[in-house]
Amino acid sequence: MAMAASPGPAGVGGAGAMPGSGPSSFGFDSGLEIKTRSVEQTLLPLVSQITTLINHKDNTKKSDKTLQAIQRVGQAVNLAVGRFVKVGEAIANENWDLKEEITIACIEAKQAGETIAALTDVSTLHHPESGGQITIFTDKTGVIKAARLLLSSVTKVLLLADRVVIKQIITSRNKVLATMERLEKVNSFQEFVQIFSQFGNEMVEFAHLTGDRQNDLKDEKKKAKMAAARAVLEKCTMMLLTASKTCLRHPNCESAHKNKEGVFDRMKVALDKVIEIVTDCKPNGETDVAAVSIFTGIKEFKMNIEALRENLYFQSKENLSATLEAVLERTEDFTDSAYTSHEHRERILDLSAHVRAELQQLASVWMQAQSKRTKSIAEELELSILKISHGLNELKKELHSTATQLAADLLKYHADHVVLKALKLTGVDGNLEGLAEYACKFSEQREQLVETCRLLRHVSGTEPLEITCVHAEETFQVTGQQIISAAETLTLHPSSKIAKENLDVFCEAWESQISDMSTLLREINDVFEGRRGEKYGYLSLPKPMKNNANLKSLKPEKSDSEEKAKIAKLGLKLGLLTSDANCEIEKWENQENEIVRYGRNMSRTAYSLYLFTRGEGPLKTSQDLINQLEVFAEEGLKVASSAQAFSKQLKDDDKLMLLLEINKLIPLCHQLQTITKTPVQNQGLVKVDKCITKTRSMMAILVQLLSLCFKLLKKLQMENNRWVSVTNKDSVDEATVSEFRFASERKAILWHKD
């Protein structure tokens, strides 16, 4: 969401510094920290235009062409400010708590824009009557003053608008948290279904707001933290559903409650983490105290020794020695690990000893250089610096090789998920002894993966990847324990479908994290080998809900990354709708009812489509997706056909209500079939977008249809039972009652097909 997001080179620093050139160059310092790319990129075109005005040469011959160019730039600035102010005023009208501040800044911007337009109105400069006119040529100071006021006020408006986004995220988070608290306390399945549906909608809104914010943040470290927190929330949403359903089905099961509490606790921590990131404020004034990774420590140490080239008194020998010892002490994470091979351990110890010896040699030459400023000593110092740098590089290579080789071996070993599958089987068999055995093996695997993530963090090479390693470590630790408690619940209740579904969901989360670890390993190798690029999208500034016509002309064409982001958001909505559909299906006593069966097939297919949008699951290619969409459309038509058959048993009003819902589903099924069969030249992402959008609409109707059919079936059964009761009370002869019961049962057989 951006008030204006023009692409351009980064030029607005944290303090708002702008580029300039020449003796009359123009610099801008707003004194306000700019934390988002949308604010930065919105300012750049304006700064560029103003810099052009300020930096014109005073002694340039004032030709008509020059004068017209100056006037055009001044008018363009004023028009741009006018459009900007309208958007700012619209945002102010929708946010009363910030209205006064935004309005004042808008007035200042408007006045400054008009001043610049007046000072650049130089079209009549060659005419005799314009002799006393004040222009950019006669009042350069006035233009600079107006430019500073303009940029300062525009920056204020942008940063105030950014506070609106932060407020929206906080409000959305509070809604999610309040609904979560209701979900925690719910005791009936019916109430849970209603509240979870609301929770799903709130989570989609929160995902949109935080996703845009994540893409917009300038600080890569904060972006990585936001990505980790959002990943937790997305994966935990499905876990929350199945863990809560398991608790409702088995209210006295301790392991089920433990499982559910773990999900809620993790989601609350993730929600708090998002707020910390967007507000840049930790609770109780705490600060992040994360141990420095080995690679970061080596980088800082190398900078210190290289600084000796310029300043021999940069720091003391003791400080330099202590810095190196702190780095080498962290290598004990590798040498003390049970999973490090003997060869790697010995090599790390040898290289550490070699680096210590090189530092002693450097210190000796360094002391000599402080007393003797000769060319030979300077050359010897340079050689010592190069030697210790080489030794540190060799140590880095060995540590990287150790961590990445261990990770690659583990990923290969866990590719078939043997222990995970065995845990599922012991649960279904109700085998408590088998559960204990495989839970122990699984815990060992979990510890291996957790320790490997710790080692990978040391060699990751960038702060964002370090954060991703920490996230992976926490995910393996928490999810691993939750899988064991979910398996315990299933073992205690082996015939429980919901307990089995719950374990499946946690196992899928584990497999997904294994897949994410594979991607993480590839990215760490890319950084180490110097193959890393950055991609950005600027999305965060708020659009006014009304009066946003001014923004239409500013929207750039969507890039592939934006299309992918949109598809991912649609996929999340689809995933939540499958949860809603499953909740509706759970209500039905007869799970073999045709509507239920076909509805379940639609839900399963939709879930595989959701996984596809995340780059997971069984669908790997575009053709896989198309095939699955065709199946989805066919199942939708089967649901519609079964619902039409049921409608024939209903009274006119109820029948009409049901047919209206059915008639919404059928056209969408046909439209989806048409889209899948239509080739779209060079627009694969657009086609996926259309298909997922259509699928989401169909799932929303399915949820409504399942709910309506369930209510109408219950109503029909109650009416039938009431009729039987009345006929008995009025002493209708037994033959008539039997005849009625036969007809009633026949209807039930047609509907339930038991």
GROMACS .gro file of C-alpha atoms in nm, residues 63 69 76 220-221 240 259 308 417 468 483 520 562 572 599 630 641 688:
model
   18
   63SER     CA    1   1.728   3.124  -2.282
   69ALA     CA    2   1.228   2.395  -1.828
   76ALA     CA    3   0.533   1.965  -1.165
  220GLU     CA    4   1.675  -0.682   0.669
  221LYS     CA    5   1.707  -0.812   1.026
  240LEU     CA    6  -0.487  -2.474   1.654
  259ASN     CA    7  -0.080  -3.020   2.277
  308LEU     CA    8   4.623  -0.135   1.244
  417HIS     CA    9   1.056  -3.979   0.757
  468THR     CA   10   1.610  -1.797   1.014
  483ILE     CA   11   0.427  -3.446   1.776
  520LEU     CA   12   1.807  -2.251   0.430
  562GLU     CA   13   0.407  -0.923  -0.633
  572LEU     CA   14  -0.377  -1.866   0.295
  599GLY     CA   15  -1.758  -3.190   0.007
  630GLU     CA   16  -1.021  -3.020  -1.293
  641SER     CA   17  -2.608  -3.264  -0.796
  688VAL     CA   18  -0.274  -1.951  -1.128
   0.00000   0.00000   0.00000
